[in-house]
């Protein structure tokens, strides 16, 4: 039986240059979709999937993320005194339990692969989930990571969630090449990060949710630079693919690339329309705009 996935890694050390000036003093991961920071949405997904330990790879100017996952006694006292019990309850529900978060710093943003490598001591020699906080996956039923853990329980190995994108956008992503599968889960036989136009093996992109075996850290320790001069996780996964199975999951749900302005704004609209408390009022306002 495959070893249980107990830990999740959240890389939050990037510079967020596509969102300047918003991200000059505030981390991109604290931008809100409706009223929850991006990082909270992704931690929610991991909590729902049963993750027990939450590892954040932070950097300079990211201290507010650590504060966000801590208790705020003054605020709690004020909410209690004002009888705002549901707000108080939801603050508590959002918080991973005591001792279940760890924070380490990536001292230089050398790429996603390097950020993940910084988690090696905190993860240890066990499989782990990796969730990119600027990617939100909206689902009707189970969250994306919970769906992946179901696949992992059946197949073991390494799992990546994939999403088909239009051919002209493939060059912006990590892309997989797949073998025959069951329509939902496919063995992966190749991958490439940001393929040159016309060279992509498919239009299935790696969207930002992974279950990885700890041997990935050994490969990342080579610290080789890939596309864009960054240490890429896809390059290390390609090396791991030679010795371990990888599966692609076409998950049920919809992805928003909140690292891009249009993706982020679209996520706000989609999540607002899914919120019973504001959906009708928001729809009416949107109709007036368009
Ligand atoms: P991105 O490449 O989307 O984020 O990385 P970025 O570099 O912050 O954004 P732009 O392109 O400059 O606008 C995806 C996730 O990986 C983290 C980022 O914080 C983001 O959450 N990351 C990226 C790191 O932690 N370290 C890195 O060196 C690179």
Short mmCIF file of C-alpha atoms and ligand atoms in Angstrom, two decimals:
data_model
loop_
_atom_site.label_atom_id
_atom_site.label_comp_id
_atom_site.label_asym_id
_atom_site.label_seq_id
_atom_site.Cartn_x
_atom_site.Cartn_y
_atom_site.Cartn_z
CA UNK A 1 0.00 0.00 0.00
CA UNK A 2 1.23 3.50 -0.85
CA UNK A 3 2.49 5.58 2.10
CA UNK A 4 -0.08 8.12 3.31
CA UNK A 5 0.18 11.76 2.24
CA UNK A 6 0.14 13.80 5.46
CA UNK A 7 2.01 16.95 4.51
CA UNK A 8 1.41 19.71 1.98
CA UNK A 9 3.89 22.29 0.70
CA UNK A 10 2.81 25.80 -0.32
CA UNK A 11 5.49 27.84 -2.12
CA UNK A 12 4.81 31.52 -1.44
CA UNK A 13 8.23 33.09 -1.97
CA UNK A 14 7.78 34.43 -5.52
CA UNK A 15 7.92 38.12 -6.35
CA UNK A 16 4.49 38.35 -8.03
CA UNK A 17 5.81 40.76 -10.65
CA UNK A 18 2.70 40.41 -12.83
CA UNK A 19 0.66 42.08 -10.08
CA UNK A 20 2.86 45.10 -9.40
CA UNK A 21 2.27 47.55 -7.83
CA UNK A 22 -0.25 45.56 -5.71
CA UNK A 23 2.51 43.12 -4.74
CA UNK A 24 5.21 45.67 -3.93
CA UNK A 25 4.61 45.45 -0.17
CA UNK A 26 1.90 42.76 -0.02
CA UNK A 27 2.37 39.10 -1.00
CA UNK A 28 0.50 38.00 -4.13
CA UNK A 29 -0.81 35.05 -2.12
CA UNK A 30 -2.74 37.48 0.14
CA UNK A 31 -4.76 38.95 -2.75
CA UNK A 32 -8.38 38.13 -2.05
CA UNK A 33 -10.84 36.17 -4.11
CA UNK A 34 -14.12 37.52 -2.73
CA UNK A 35 -13.18 37.77 0.96
CA UNK A 36 -10.56 35.05 1.38
CA UNK A 37 -6.88 35.36 0.53
CA UNK A 38 -5.68 33.06 -2.26
CA UNK A 39 -3.52 31.15 0.22
CA UNK A 40 -6.54 30.52 2.48
CA UNK A 41 -8.54 29.04 -0.43
CA UNK A 42 -5.69 26.62 -1.14
CA UNK A 43 -5.16 25.71 2.51
CA UNK A 44 -8.94 25.05 2.70
CA UNK A 45 -8.56 22.59 -0.19
CA UNK A 46 -5.71 20.81 1.62
CA UNK A 47 -7.60 20.71 4.94
CA UNK A 48 -10.64 19.25 3.20
CA UNK A 49 -8.38 16.54 1.71
CA UNK A 50 -7.21 15.54 5.20
CA UNK A 51 -3.71 17.07 5.13
CA UNK A 52 -2.25 17.23 8.64
CA UNK A 53 0.82 19.44 8.27
CA UNK A 54 1.08 22.66 6.27
CA UNK A 55 4.53 23.78 5.13
CA UNK A 56 4.97 27.29 3.73
CA UNK A 57 8.04 28.33 1.75
CA UNK A 58 8.17 32.05 2.42
CA UNK A 59 10.59 34.85 1.67
CA UNK A 60 11.19 38.53 2.34
CA UNK A 61 7.99 40.59 2.77
CA UNK A 62 5.89 37.47 3.36
CA UNK A 63 5.55 37.68 7.17
CA UNK A 64 1.87 38.56 6.89
CA UNK A 65 1.18 35.02 5.62
CA UNK A 66 2.54 33.60 8.88
CA UNK A 67 0.39 36.09 10.83
CA UNK A 68 -2.65 35.08 8.80
CA UNK A 69 -2.32 31.50 10.04
CA UNK A 70 -2.04 32.55 13.67
CA UNK A 71 -4.67 33.57 16.22
CA UNK A 72 -5.45 37.26 16.69
CA UNK A 73 -6.47 37.60 20.31
CA UNK A 74 -7.46 41.28 20.25
CA UNK A 75 -9.67 40.70 17.23
CA UNK A 76 -11.22 37.60 18.80
CA UNK A 77 -11.99 39.52 22.00
CA UNK A 78 -13.67 42.33 20.07
CA UNK A 79 -15.73 39.88 17.99
CA UNK A 80 -16.78 38.01 21.17
CA UNK A 81 -17.70 41.26 22.96
CA UNK A 82 -19.82 42.32 19.97
CA UNK A 83 -21.57 38.94 19.79
CA UNK A 84 -20.18 38.22 16.29
CA UNK A 85 -20.11 34.49 16.93
CA UNK A 86 -20.25 33.27 13.32
CA UNK A 87 -17.26 35.46 12.33
CA UNK A 88 -15.40 34.14 15.37
CA UNK A 89 -16.28 30.57 14.50
CA UNK A 90 -15.13 30.93 10.89
CA UNK A 91 -11.78 32.44 11.98
CA UNK A 92 -11.25 29.33 14.11
CA UNK A 93 -12.36 26.96 11.35
CA UNK A 94 -9.89 28.50 8.88
CA UNK A 95 -6.91 27.89 11.13
CA UNK A 96 -4.77 24.74 10.96
CA UNK A 97 -4.34 23.39 14.52
CA UNK A 98 -1.49 24.26 16.89
CA UNK A 99 1.84 22.80 15.74
CA UNK A 100 0.53 21.84 12.32
CA UNK A 101 2.16 24.68 10.35
CA UNK A 102 5.84 25.18 9.49
CA UNK A 103 7.49 28.10 7.74
CA UNK A 104 10.88 28.15 6.09
CA UNK A 105 12.48 30.77 3.87
CA UNK A 106 13.63 30.50 0.31
CA UNK A 107 16.33 33.12 0.58
CA UNK A 108 16.30 33.91 -3.16
CA UNK A 109 13.41 33.27 -5.57
CA UNK A 110 15.38 30.93 -7.84
CA UNK A 111 12.33 29.11 -9.17
CA UNK A 112 9.56 26.78 -8.09
CA UNK A 113 11.85 23.72 -8.05
CA UNK A 114 14.22 25.52 -5.69
CA UNK A 115 11.32 26.59 -3.45
CA UNK A 116 10.15 22.97 -3.17
CA UNK A 117 13.71 21.80 -2.43
CA UNK A 118 13.75 24.22 0.52
CA UNK A 119 11.03 22.02 2.11
CA UNK A 120 13.17 18.86 2.08
CA UNK A 121 13.98 18.79 5.81
CA UNK A 122 10.42 19.65 6.84
CA UNK A 123 8.87 17.00 4.57
CA UNK A 124 11.42 14.25 5.30
CA UNK A 125 11.28 10.93 3.45
CA UNK A 126 7.55 10.67 2.82
CA UNK A 127 5.21 11.53 -0.05
CA UNK A 128 3.74 15.03 0.02
CA UNK A 129 1.27 17.26 -1.75
CA UNK A 130 2.39 20.44 -3.49
CA UNK A 131 -0.18 23.16 -4.09
CA UNK A 132 0.50 26.42 -5.93
CA UNK A 133 -1.47 29.15 -4.16
CA UNK A 134 -1.98 31.24 -7.27
CA UNK A 135 -4.03 28.45 -8.85
CA UNK A 136 -7.59 27.99 -7.61
CA UNK A 137 -9.66 24.96 -8.53
CA UNK A 138 -13.40 25.39 -8.10
CA UNK A 139 -15.28 22.11 -7.77
CA UNK A 140 -18.88 21.05 -7.14
CA UNK A 141 -18.04 18.03 -5.02
CA UNK A 142 -14.64 16.92 -3.72
CA UNK A 143 -11.77 19.38 -4.01
CA UNK A 144 -8.98 18.80 -6.52
CA UNK A 145 -6.45 17.48 -3.98
CA UNK A 146 -9.03 15.10 -2.48
CA UNK A 147 -9.70 13.75 -5.99
CA UNK A 148 -5.95 13.27 -6.50
CA UNK A 149 -5.60 11.44 -3.18
CA UNK A 150 -8.30 9.00 -4.32
CA UNK A 151 -6.22 8.28 -7.44
CA UNK A 152 -3.06 8.00 -5.31
CA UNK A 153 -4.76 5.45 -3.04
CA UNK A 154 -5.40 3.27 -6.11
CA UNK A 155 -2.17 3.79 -8.08
CA UNK A 156 0.53 5.15 -5.72
CA UNK A 157 3.47 6.83 -7.45
CA UNK A 158 3.33 10.51 -8.36
CA UNK A 159 0.17 12.32 -9.47
CA UNK A 160 -0.32 15.64 -11.26
CA UNK A 161 -3.64 17.28 -12.03
CA UNK A 162 -3.85 18.38 -15.67
CA UNK A 163 -6.03 20.77 -17.58
CA UNK A 164 -6.49 21.11 -21.35
CA UNK A 165 -5.76 24.67 -22.58
CA UNK A 166 -6.05 26.22 -26.07
CA UNK A 167 -3.01 25.39 -28.25
CA UNK A 168 -1.75 28.99 -28.37
CA UNK A 169 -1.46 29.08 -24.54
CA UNK A 170 0.44 25.81 -24.07
CA UNK A 171 3.80 27.62 -24.31
CA UNK A 172 3.16 29.26 -20.91
CA UNK A 173 2.89 26.01 -18.92
CA UNK A 174 4.43 22.67 -18.04
CA UNK A 175 2.93 20.12 -20.43
CA UNK A 176 2.60 16.31 -20.17
CA UNK A 177 2.55 13.60 -22.79
CA UNK A 178 0.26 10.73 -21.83
CA UNK A 179 -0.26 7.07 -22.62
CA UNK A 180 -3.64 5.37 -22.88
CA UNK A 181 -5.76 5.72 -19.73
CA UNK A 182 -9.32 5.25 -18.52
CA UNK A 183 -10.59 8.65 -19.69
CA UNK A 184 -9.74 10.28 -16.37
CA UNK A 185 -6.39 8.90 -15.17
CA UNK A 186 -3.49 8.49 -17.63
CA UNK A 187 0.08 7.22 -17.23
CA UNK A 188 2.50 10.04 -18.11
CA UNK A 189 5.37 9.22 -20.48
CA UNK A 190 6.95 12.65 -20.91
CA UNK A 191 6.80 16.29 -19.79
CA UNK A 192 8.26 19.63 -20.80
CA UNK A 193 8.27 23.08 -19.19
CA UNK A 194 7.12 25.98 -21.39
CA UNK A 195 7.57 24.22 -24.76
CA UNK A 196 8.56 26.32 -27.79
CA UNK A 197 5.51 27.01 -30.01
CA UNK A 198 4.59 23.96 -32.10
CA UNK A 199 6.67 21.49 -30.06
CA UNK A 200 4.26 20.63 -27.20
CA UNK A 201 3.47 16.90 -26.87
CA UNK A 202 -0.18 17.68 -25.96
CA UNK A 203 -2.36 20.53 -24.72
CA UNK A 204 -2.58 19.02 -21.21
CA UNK A 205 -0.95 21.42 -18.77
CA UNK A 206 0.27 20.80 -15.25
CA UNK A 207 -1.98 23.13 -13.36
CA UNK A 208 -0.40 23.44 -9.90
CA UNK A 209 -1.45 20.41 -7.86
CA UNK A 210 0.99 17.56 -7.35
CA UNK A 211 1.50 14.48 -5.18
CA UNK A 212 5.21 13.71 -5.18
CA UNK A 213 7.51 11.08 -3.74
CA UNK A 214 10.46 12.30 -1.61
CA UNK A 215 13.02 11.18 -4.23
CA UNK A 216 12.13 14.44 -6.02
CA UNK A 217 14.32 16.23 -3.45
CA UNK A 218 17.38 14.20 -4.49
CA UNK A 219 16.86 15.28 -8.09
CA UNK A 220 16.19 18.91 -7.15
CA UNK A 221 19.44 19.04 -5.21
CA UNK A 222 21.31 19.08 -8.55
CA UNK A 223 19.97 22.68 -8.78
CA UNK A 224 20.02 22.73 -12.57
CA UNK A 225 18.51 25.78 -14.23
CA UNK A 226 15.80 25.19 -16.80
CA UNK A 227 13.33 27.36 -18.74
CA UNK A 228 13.68 31.07 -17.90
CA UNK A 229 16.92 30.42 -15.97
CA UNK A 230 14.84 29.09 -13.03
CA UNK A 231 15.16 25.78 -11.20
CA UNK A 232 12.04 24.06 -12.51
CA UNK A 233 10.06 21.35 -10.76
CA UNK A 234 9.08 19.91 -14.16
CA UNK A 235 12.74 19.11 -14.99
CA UNK A 236 13.14 17.17 -11.73
CA UNK A 237 9.84 15.37 -12.35
CA UNK A 238 11.04 14.39 -15.83
CA UNK A 239 14.14 12.81 -14.26
CA UNK A 240 11.98 11.03 -11.64
CA UNK A 241 9.72 9.72 -14.40
CA UNK A 242 12.59 7.51 -15.57
CA UNK A 243 12.40 5.50 -12.34
CA UNK A 244 8.92 6.04 -10.88
CA UNK A 245 5.39 6.08 -12.33
CA UNK A 246 3.57 9.37 -12.84
CA UNK A 247 -0.17 9.69 -13.48
CA UNK A 248 -2.13 12.61 -14.89
CA UNK A 249 -5.60 13.23 -13.48
CA UNK A 250 -8.19 15.09 -15.52
CA UNK A 251 -9.91 16.32 -12.37
CA UNK A 252 -13.53 17.46 -12.13
CA UNK A 253 -13.71 21.20 -11.67
CA UNK A 254 -12.56 24.49 -13.11
CA UNK A 255 -9.14 26.09 -12.74
CA UNK A 256 -8.35 29.78 -12.44
CA UNK A 257 -4.78 30.91 -13.02
CA UNK A 258 -4.77 33.69 -10.46
CA UNK A 259 -1.15 34.52 -11.28
CA UNK A 260 -2.53 36.36 -14.32
CA UNK A 261 -4.78 39.41 -14.04
CA UNK A 262 -7.56 38.00 -16.21
CA UNK A 263 -7.53 34.66 -14.38
CA UNK A 264 -7.63 36.41 -11.01
CA UNK A 265 -10.52 38.69 -11.98
CA UNK A 266 -12.43 35.77 -13.50
CA UNK A 267 -11.94 33.78 -10.29
CA UNK A 268 -13.44 36.64 -8.31
CA UNK A 269 -16.52 36.63 -10.53
CA UNK A 270 -16.90 32.82 -10.45
CA UNK A 271 -16.43 32.56 -6.68
CA UNK A 272 -18.78 35.50 -6.02
CA UNK A 273 -21.46 33.88 -8.20
CA UNK A 274 -21.08 30.68 -6.16
CA UNK A 275 -21.68 32.49 -2.86
CA UNK A 276 -25.34 32.33 -1.82
CA UNK A 277 -25.01 35.46 0.38
CA UNK A 278 -23.95 37.78 -2.47
CA UNK A 279 -24.63 35.98 -5.77
CA UNK A 280 -27.94 37.67 -6.65
CA UNK A 281 -26.84 41.20 -5.79
CA UNK A 282 -23.54 40.70 -7.62
CA UNK A 283 -25.25 39.30 -10.73
CA UNK A 284 -27.48 42.37 -10.87
CA UNK A 285 -24.43 44.67 -10.72
CA UNK A 286 -22.54 42.69 -13.37
CA UNK A 287 -25.58 42.89 -15.70
CA UNK A 288 -25.54 46.67 -15.39
CA UNK A 289 -21.85 46.73 -16.36
CA UNK A 290 -22.13 44.60 -19.46
P1 LIG B 1 4.79 32.05 -10.17
O1 LIG B 1 5.91 32.03 -11.13
O2 LIG B 1 3.39 32.04 -10.69
O3 LIG B 1 4.86 33.29 -9.17
O4 LIG B 1 5.00 30.89 -9.13
P2 LIG B 1 5.75 34.58 -9.16
O5 LIG B 1 7.13 34.33 -9.65
O6 LIG B 1 5.60 35.11 -7.77
O7 LIG B 1 4.90 35.54 -10.12
P3 LIG B 1 5.30 36.48 -11.34
O8 LIG B 1 5.47 35.58 -12.52
O9 LIG B 1 6.55 37.24 -10.96
O10 LIG B 1 4.12 37.39 -11.46
C1 LIG B 1 3.98 30.06 -8.60
C2 LIG B 1 4.07 29.99 -7.08
O11 LIG B 1 5.38 29.59 -6.71
C3 LIG B 1 5.95 30.51 -5.80
C4 LIG B 1 5.18 31.82 -5.99
O12 LIG B 1 5.15 32.56 -4.77
C5 LIG B 1 3.81 31.34 -6.42
O13 LIG B 1 2.96 31.15 -5.31
N1 LIG B 1 7.41 30.66 -6.11
C6 LIG B 1 7.83 30.91 -7.36
C7 LIG B 1 8.30 30.55 -5.07
O14 LIG B 1 7.92 30.30 -3.90
N2 LIG B 1 9.63 30.71 -5.34
C8 LIG B 1 10.10 30.97 -6.60
O15 LIG B 1 11.35 31.09 -6.77
C9 LIG B 1 9.17 31.06 -7.64
#
